[in-house]
Tab-separated table of C-alpha atoms and ligand atoms in Angstrom:
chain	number	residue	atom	x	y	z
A	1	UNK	CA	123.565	113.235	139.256
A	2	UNK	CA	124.426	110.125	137.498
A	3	UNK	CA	126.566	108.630	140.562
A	4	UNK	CA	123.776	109.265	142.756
A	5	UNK	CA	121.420	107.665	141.053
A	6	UNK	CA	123.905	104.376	140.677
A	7	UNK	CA	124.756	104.979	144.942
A	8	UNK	CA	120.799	105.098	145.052
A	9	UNK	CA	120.628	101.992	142.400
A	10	UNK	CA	123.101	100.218	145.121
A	11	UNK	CA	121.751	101.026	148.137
A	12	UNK	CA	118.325	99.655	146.980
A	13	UNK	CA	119.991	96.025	145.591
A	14	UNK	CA	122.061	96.098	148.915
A	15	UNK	CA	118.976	96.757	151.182
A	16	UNK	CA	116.712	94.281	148.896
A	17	UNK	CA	119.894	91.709	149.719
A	18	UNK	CA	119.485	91.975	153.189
A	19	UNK	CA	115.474	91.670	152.966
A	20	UNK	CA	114.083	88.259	154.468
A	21	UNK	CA	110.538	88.445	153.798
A	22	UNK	CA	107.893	89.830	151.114
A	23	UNK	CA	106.487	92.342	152.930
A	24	UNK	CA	109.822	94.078	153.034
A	25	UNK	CA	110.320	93.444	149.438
A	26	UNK	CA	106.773	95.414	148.602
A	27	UNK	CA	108.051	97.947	150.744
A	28	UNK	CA	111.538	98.516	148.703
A	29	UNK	CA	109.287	98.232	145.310
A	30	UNK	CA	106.649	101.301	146.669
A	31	UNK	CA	109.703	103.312	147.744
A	32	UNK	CA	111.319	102.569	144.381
A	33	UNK	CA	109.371	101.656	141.637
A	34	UNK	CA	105.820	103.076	142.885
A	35	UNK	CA	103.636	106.473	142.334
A	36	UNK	CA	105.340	107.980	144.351
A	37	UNK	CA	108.901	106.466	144.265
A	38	UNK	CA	112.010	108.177	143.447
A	39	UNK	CA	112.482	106.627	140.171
A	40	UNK	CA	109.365	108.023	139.053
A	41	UNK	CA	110.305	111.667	140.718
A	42	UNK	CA	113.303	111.017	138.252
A	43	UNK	CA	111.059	110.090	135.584
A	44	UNK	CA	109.532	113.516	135.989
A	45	UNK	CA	112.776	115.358	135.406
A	46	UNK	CA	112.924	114.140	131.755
A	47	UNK	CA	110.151	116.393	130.793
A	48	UNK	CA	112.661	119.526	131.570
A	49	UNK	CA	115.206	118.103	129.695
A	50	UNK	CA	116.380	119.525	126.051
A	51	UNK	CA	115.632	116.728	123.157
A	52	UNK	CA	119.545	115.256	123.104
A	53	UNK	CA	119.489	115.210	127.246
A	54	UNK	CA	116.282	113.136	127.041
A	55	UNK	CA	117.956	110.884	124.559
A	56	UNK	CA	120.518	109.879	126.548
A	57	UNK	CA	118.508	110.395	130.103
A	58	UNK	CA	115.495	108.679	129.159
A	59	UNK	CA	116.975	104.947	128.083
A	60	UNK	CA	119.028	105.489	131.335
A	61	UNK	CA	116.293	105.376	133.346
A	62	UNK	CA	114.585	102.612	131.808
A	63	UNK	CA	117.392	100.932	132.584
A	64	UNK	CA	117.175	101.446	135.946
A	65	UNK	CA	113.826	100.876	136.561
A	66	UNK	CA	114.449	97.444	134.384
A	67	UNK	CA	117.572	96.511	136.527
A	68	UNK	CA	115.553	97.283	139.994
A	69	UNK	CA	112.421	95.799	138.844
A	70	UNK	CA	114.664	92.565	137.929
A	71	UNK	CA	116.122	92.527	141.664
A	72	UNK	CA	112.947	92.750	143.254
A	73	UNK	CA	111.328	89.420	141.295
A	74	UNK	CA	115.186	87.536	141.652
A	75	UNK	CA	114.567	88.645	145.657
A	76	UNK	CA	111.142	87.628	145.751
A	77	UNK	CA	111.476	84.112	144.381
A	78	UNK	CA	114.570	83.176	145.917
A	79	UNK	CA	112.246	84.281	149.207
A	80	UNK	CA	109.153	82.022	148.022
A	81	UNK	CA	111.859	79.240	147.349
A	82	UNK	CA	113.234	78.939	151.086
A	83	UNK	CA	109.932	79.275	152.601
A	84	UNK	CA	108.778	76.360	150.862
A	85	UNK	CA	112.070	74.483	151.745
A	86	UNK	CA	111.570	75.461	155.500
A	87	UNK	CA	107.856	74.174	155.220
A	88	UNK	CA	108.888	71.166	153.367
A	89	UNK	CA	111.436	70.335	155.920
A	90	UNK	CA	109.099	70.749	158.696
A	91	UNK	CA	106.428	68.855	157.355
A	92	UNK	CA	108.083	65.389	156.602
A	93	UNK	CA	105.747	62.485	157.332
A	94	UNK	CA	107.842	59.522	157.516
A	95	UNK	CA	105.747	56.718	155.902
A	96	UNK	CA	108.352	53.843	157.264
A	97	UNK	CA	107.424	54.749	160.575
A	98	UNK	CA	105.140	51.246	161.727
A	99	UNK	CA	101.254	51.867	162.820
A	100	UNK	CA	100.541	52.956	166.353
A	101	UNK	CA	99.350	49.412	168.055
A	102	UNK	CA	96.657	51.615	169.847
A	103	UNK	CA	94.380	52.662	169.437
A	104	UNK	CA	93.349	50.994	166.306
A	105	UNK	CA	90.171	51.815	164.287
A	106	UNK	CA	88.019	48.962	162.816
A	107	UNK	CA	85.140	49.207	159.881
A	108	UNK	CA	81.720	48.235	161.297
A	109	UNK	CA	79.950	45.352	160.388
A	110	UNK	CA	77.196	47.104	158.642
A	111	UNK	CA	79.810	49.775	156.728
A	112	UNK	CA	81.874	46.486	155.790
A	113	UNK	CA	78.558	44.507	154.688
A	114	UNK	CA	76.866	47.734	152.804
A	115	UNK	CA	80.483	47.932	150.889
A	116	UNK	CA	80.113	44.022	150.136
A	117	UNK	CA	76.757	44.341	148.265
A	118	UNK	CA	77.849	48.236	146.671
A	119	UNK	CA	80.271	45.749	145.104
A	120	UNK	CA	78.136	43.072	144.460
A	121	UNK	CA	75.397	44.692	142.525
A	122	UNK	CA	77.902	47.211	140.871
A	123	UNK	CA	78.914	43.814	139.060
A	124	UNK	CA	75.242	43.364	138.112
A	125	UNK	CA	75.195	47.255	136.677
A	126	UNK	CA	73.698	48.777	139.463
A	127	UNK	CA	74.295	51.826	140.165
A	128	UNK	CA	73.816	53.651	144.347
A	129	UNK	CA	71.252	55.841	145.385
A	130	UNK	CA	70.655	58.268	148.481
A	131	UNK	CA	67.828	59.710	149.840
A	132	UNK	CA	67.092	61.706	152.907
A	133	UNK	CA	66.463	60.263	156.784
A	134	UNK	CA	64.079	63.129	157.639
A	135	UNK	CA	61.629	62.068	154.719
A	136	UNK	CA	57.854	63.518	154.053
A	137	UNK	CA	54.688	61.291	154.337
A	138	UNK	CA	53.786	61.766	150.966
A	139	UNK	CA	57.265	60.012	149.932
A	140	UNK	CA	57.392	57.467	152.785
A	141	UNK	CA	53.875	56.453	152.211
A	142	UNK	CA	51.366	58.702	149.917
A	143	UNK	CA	53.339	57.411	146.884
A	144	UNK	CA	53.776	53.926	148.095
A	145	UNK	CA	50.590	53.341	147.606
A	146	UNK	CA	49.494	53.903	151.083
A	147	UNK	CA	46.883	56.328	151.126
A	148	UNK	CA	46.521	58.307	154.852
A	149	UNK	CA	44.310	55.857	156.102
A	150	UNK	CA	45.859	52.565	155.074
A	151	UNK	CA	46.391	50.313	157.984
A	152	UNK	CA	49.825	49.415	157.204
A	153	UNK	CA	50.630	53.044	157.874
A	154	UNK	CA	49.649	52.022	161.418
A	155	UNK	CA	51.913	48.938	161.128
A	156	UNK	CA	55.454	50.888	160.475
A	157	UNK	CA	55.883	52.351	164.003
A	158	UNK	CA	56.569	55.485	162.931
A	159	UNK	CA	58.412	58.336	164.446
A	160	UNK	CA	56.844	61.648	163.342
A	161	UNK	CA	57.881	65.333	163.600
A	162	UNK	CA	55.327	67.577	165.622
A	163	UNK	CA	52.493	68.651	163.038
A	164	UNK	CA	54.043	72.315	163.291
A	165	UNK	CA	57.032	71.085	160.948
A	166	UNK	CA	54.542	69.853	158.196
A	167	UNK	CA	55.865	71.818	154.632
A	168	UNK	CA	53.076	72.968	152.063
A	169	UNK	CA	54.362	72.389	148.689
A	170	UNK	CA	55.111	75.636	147.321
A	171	UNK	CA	53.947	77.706	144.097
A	172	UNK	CA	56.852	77.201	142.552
A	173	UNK	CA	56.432	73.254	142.244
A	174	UNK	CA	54.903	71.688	139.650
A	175	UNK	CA	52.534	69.406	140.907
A	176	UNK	CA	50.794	69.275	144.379
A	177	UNK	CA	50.481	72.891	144.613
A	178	UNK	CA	49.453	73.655	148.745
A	179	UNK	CA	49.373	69.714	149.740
A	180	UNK	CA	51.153	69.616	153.243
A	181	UNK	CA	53.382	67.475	153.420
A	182	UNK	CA	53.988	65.615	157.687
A	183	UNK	CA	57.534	65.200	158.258
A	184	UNK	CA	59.051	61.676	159.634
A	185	UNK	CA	61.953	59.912	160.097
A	186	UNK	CA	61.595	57.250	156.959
A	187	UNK	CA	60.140	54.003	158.023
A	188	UNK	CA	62.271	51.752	155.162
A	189	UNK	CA	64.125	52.606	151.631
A	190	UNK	CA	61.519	52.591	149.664
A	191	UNK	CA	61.033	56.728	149.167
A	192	UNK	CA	64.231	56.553	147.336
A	193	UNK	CA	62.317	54.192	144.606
A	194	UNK	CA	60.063	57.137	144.230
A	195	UNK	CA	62.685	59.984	144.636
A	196	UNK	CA	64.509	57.869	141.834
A	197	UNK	CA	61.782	57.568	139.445
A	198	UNK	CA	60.362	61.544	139.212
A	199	UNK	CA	64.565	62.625	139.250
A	200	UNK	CA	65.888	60.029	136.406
A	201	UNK	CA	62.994	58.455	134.569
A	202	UNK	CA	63.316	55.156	133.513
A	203	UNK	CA	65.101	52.800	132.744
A	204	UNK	CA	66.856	52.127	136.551
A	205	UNK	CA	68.856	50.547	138.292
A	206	UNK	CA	69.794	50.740	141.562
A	207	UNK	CA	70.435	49.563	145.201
A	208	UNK	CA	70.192	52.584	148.016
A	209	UNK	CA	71.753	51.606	150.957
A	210	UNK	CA	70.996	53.756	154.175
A	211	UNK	CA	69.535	54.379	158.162
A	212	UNK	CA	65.925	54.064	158.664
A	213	UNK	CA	63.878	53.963	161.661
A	214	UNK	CA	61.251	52.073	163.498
A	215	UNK	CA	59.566	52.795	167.628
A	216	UNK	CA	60.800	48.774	167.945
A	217	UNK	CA	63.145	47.827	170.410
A	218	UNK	CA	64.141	44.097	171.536
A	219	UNK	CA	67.087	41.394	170.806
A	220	UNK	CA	66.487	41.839	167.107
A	221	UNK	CA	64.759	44.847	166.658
A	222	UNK	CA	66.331	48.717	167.323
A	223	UNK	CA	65.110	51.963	166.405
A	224	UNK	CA	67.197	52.566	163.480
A	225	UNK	CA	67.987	49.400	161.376
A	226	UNK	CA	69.831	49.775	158.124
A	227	UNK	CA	67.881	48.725	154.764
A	228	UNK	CA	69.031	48.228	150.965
A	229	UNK	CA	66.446	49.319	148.851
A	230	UNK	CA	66.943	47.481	144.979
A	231	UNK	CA	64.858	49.367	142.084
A	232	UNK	CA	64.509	47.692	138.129
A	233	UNK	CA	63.051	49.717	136.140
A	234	UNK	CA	62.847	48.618	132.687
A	235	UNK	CA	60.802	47.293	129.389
A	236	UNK	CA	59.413	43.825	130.063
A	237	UNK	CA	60.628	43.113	133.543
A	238	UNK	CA	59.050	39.922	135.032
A	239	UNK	CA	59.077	37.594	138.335
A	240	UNK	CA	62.050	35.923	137.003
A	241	UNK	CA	64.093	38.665	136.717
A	242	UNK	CA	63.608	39.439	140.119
A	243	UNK	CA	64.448	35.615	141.293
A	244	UNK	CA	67.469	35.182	139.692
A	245	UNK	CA	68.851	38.365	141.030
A	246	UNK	CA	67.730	38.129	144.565
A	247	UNK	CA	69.455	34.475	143.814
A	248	UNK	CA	72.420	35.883	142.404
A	249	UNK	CA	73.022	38.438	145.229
A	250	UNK	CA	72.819	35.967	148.188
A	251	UNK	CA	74.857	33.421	146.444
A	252	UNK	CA	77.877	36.332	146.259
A	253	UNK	CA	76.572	37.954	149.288
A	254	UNK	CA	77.538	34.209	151.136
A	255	UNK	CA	79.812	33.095	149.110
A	256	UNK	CA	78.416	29.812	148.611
A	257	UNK	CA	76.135	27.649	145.954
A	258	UNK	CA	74.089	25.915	148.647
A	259	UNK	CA	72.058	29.093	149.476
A	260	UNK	CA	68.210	27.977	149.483
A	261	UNK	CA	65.827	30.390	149.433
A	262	UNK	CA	62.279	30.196	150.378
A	263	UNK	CA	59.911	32.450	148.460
A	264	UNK	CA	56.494	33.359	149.990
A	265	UNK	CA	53.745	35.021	148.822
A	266	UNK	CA	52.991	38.166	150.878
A	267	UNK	CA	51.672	41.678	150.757
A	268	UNK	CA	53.259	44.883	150.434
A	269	UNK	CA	51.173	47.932	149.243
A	270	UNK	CA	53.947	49.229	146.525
A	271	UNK	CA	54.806	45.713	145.202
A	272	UNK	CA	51.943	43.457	143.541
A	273	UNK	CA	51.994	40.822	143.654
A	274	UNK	CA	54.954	40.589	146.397
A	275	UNK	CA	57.066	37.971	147.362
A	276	UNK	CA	58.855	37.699	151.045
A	277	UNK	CA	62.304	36.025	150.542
A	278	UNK	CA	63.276	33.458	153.743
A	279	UNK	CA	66.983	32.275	153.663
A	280	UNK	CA	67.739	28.838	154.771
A	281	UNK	CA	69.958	27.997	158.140
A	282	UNK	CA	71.606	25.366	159.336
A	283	UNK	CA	73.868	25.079	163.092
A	284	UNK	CA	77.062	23.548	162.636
A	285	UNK	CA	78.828	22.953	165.828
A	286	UNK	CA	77.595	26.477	166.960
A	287	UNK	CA	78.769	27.528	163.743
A	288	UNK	CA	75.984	28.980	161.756
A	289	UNK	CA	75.718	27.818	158.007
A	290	UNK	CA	73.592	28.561	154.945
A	291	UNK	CA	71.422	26.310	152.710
A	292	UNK	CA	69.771	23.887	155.903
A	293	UNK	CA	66.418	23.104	155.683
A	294	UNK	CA	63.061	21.767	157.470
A	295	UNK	CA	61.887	22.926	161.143
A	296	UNK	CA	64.263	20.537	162.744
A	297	UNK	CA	66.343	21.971	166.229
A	298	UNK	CA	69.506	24.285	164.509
A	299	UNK	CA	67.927	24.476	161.700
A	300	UNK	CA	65.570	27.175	160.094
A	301	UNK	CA	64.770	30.066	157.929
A	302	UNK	CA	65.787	33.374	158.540
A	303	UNK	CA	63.342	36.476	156.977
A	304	UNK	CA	65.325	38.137	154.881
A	305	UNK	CA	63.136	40.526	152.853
A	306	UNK	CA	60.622	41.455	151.137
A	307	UNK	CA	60.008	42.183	147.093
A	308	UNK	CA	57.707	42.742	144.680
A	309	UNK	CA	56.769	43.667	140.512
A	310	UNK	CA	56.147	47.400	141.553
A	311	UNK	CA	53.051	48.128	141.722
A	312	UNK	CA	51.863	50.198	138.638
A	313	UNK	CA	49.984	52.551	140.857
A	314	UNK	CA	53.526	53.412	142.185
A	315	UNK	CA	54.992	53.661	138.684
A	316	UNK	CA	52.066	56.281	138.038
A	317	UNK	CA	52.576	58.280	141.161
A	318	UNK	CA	56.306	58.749	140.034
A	319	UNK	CA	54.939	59.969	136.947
A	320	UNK	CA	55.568	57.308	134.698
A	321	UNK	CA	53.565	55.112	132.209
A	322	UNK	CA	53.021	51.502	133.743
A	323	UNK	CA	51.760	50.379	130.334
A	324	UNK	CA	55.509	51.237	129.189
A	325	UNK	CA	57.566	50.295	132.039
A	326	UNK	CA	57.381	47.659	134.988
A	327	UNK	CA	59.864	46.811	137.213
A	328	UNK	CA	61.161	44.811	140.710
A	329	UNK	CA	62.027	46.126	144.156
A	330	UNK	CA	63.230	44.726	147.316
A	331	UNK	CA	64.212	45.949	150.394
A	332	UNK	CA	66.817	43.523	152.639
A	333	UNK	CA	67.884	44.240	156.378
A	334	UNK	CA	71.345	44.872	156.211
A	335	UNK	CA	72.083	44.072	159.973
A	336	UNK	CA	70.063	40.874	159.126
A	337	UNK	CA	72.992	40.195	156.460
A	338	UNK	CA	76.114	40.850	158.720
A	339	UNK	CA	74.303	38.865	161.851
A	340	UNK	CA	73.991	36.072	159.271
A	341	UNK	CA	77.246	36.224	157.724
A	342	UNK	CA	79.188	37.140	160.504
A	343	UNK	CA	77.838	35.299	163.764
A	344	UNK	CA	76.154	37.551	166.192
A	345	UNK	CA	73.213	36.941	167.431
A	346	UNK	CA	72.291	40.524	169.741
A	347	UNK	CA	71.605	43.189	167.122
A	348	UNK	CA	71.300	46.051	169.563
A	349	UNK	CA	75.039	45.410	170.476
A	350	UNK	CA	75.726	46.726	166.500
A	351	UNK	CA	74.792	50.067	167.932
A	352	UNK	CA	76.467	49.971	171.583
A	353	UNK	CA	79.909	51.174	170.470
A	354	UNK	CA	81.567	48.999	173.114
A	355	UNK	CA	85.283	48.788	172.318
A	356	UNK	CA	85.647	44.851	172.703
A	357	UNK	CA	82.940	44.040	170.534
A	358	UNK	CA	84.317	46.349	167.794
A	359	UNK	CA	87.623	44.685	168.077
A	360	UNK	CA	86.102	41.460	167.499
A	361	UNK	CA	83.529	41.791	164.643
A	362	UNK	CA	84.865	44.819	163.022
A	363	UNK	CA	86.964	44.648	159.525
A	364	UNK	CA	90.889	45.824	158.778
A	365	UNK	CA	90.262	49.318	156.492
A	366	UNK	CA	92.699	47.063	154.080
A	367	UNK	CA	89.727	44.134	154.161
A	368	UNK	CA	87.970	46.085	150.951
A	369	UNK	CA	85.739	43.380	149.321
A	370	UNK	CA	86.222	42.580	145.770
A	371	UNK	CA	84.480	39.810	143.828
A	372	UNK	CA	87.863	38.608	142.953
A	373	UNK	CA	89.096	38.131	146.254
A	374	UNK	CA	86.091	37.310	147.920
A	375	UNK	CA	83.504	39.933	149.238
A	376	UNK	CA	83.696	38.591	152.735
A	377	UNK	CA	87.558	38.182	152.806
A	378	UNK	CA	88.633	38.620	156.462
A	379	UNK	CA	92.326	39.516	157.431
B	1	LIG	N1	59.981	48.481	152.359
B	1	LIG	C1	59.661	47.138	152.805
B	1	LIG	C2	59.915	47.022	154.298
B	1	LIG	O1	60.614	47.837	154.843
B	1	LIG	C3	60.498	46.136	152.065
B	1	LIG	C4	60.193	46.078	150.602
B	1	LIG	C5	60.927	46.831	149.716
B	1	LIG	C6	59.203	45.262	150.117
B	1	LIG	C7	60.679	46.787	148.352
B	1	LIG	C8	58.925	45.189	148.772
B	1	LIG	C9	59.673	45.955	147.888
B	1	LIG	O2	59.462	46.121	154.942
């Protein structure tokens, strides 16, 4: 009995050798090792055994069952080890291989100019914000301090969703209980001021960079722009704050000291009282430059955006004391910025995905702006 259970012992390490994968490695340990396996058949026999048989008997099998169960984790691994070899070997990536010269991929404009002022305003402890494209009425306007009959509601252009997809603020919520609520597609930033406010409270600050959309279509005008929304919240914020950093931005934004700015009084329902920022322009040998001024030919302002103290009615909608906090917020075209920065003069080509304009105005993934080497650095 003893011989055949070493032949058996061998037979199992010899057909566990020959084994290439794990499934046939479970298989030996069921025939072997499980419920039903011989060893445990064996196992069985002990219980018929007188007390100086089982003495001797029982070790023996532990033994076994030891030496088999030590073959079949040995087998296994050294399996596990060559399949990760042959997968290693097939998956080599050689990194001194050079880039394809085609096709190559460029950053857009706008992606390269958003990045620029991410890093910009990150310097100036500002934090970035998101909201959503398909925004609500009460967000996009309600809350802005445009009630549902304010004109300027007329004056956005906006693209609505059929009545049918209007939400009714549920039970669950705790304010607003039943309001409904028209779906759009958001007209500027500015719902992510509120969206802001009623999520973190105050104090903020933040820039939210993103798509918004407009029925407005000629050489400067498309249906979806891109905005950056800028939100202070804070104790004792004032005019000047708002100046220096609107000042501040452009002067990293361009790069240069010379940037004039023309501030204008104007009206925005959300801001009081509101300022609308104009950059000045000067044409140098067809070469656009900042910080020109006067009406004469080549030179001019460019509209840049528009700002504000927040209005405290806005401050109260987002459920928060005005008597406490105050803040600024402005809202800048983006595509404005690039078209400015970066020469081109047809807007709706930004959103033409032609090839050879790509090539020409788009960035090198390795152009990543820094303040240290230059926001605007171009490869
Ligand atoms: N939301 C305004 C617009 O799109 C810009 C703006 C933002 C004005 C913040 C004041 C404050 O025209």
């Amino acid at each position: 009995m003893t011989s055949d259970n070493e032949q058996k012992i061998a037979a199992t390490l010899e057909r566990l050798h020959g084994t290439q994968d794990l499934a046939g490695i479970e298989a030996i340990r069921v025939e072997a090792l499980g419920k039903q396996g011989w060893l445990n058949q064996l196992m069985k026999t002990l219980g018929k055994m007188s007390p100086e048989e089982r003495q001797v008997e029982g070790p023996r099998l532990q033994g076994m069952r030891t030496r088999i169960s030590e073959a079949l984790d040995e087998r296994k691994a050294t399996i596990e080890a060559a399949e990760l070899e042959r997968r290693l070997a097939t998956e080599v990536l050689d990194l001194t291989l050079p880039a394809p010269e085609a096709p190559a991929g460029s950053v857009h404009p706008v992606s390269q100019v958003m990045d620029e002022l991410a890093e910009i305003f990150a310097d100036l402890g500002f934090s970035v914000a998101t909201g959503p494209e398909i925004e609500d009425d009460w967000h996009n306007f309600t809350a802005l301090n445009m009630a549902e009959t304010h004109p300027a509601r007329a004056m956005h252009d906006t693209f609505y969703f059929p009545e049918s997809d209007a939400v009714t603020i549920p039970a669950s919520s705790s304010e607003a209980v039943g309001e409904k609520r028209r779906m759009l597609l958001r007209t500027h930033t500015s719902p992510v001021q509120i969206r802001a406010m009623v999520e973190q409270g105050a104090p903020i600050r933040l820039i939210a960079p993103g798509r918004v959309y407009r029925s407005d279509s000629d050489a400067t005008h498309t249906p979806m722009f891109h905005q950056i929304e800028g939100l202070v919240i804070d104790r004792d914020i004032h005019l000047g704050h708002l100046k220096w950093t609107l000042e501040t931005f452009l002067k990293a934004f361009f790069e240069r000291e010379d940037i004039v700015l023309r501030l204008r009084p104007s009206y925005f329902p959300f801001t009081e009282p509101s300022v609308e920022v104009d950059v000045g322009w000067r044409d140098v040998d067809g070469r656009r430059a900042l910080g020109g001024d006067g009406d004469a030919p080549g030179h001019g302002w460019m509209e840049l955006l528009g700002s504000g103290m927040v209005n405290a009615r806005v401050i109260e909608f987002a459920g928060l004391d005005p008597q406490e906090w105050q803040g600024f917020a402005f809202g800048v075209g983006v595509d404005r910025l690039a078209m400015l920065k970066y020469g081109m003069d047809d807007l709706r080509a930004f959103f033409d995905g032609d090839q050879r304009w790509l090539a020409h105005y788009g960035f090198s993934p390795f152009d990543q702006p820094t303040l240290s080497g230059g926001v605007g650095a171009r490869a």
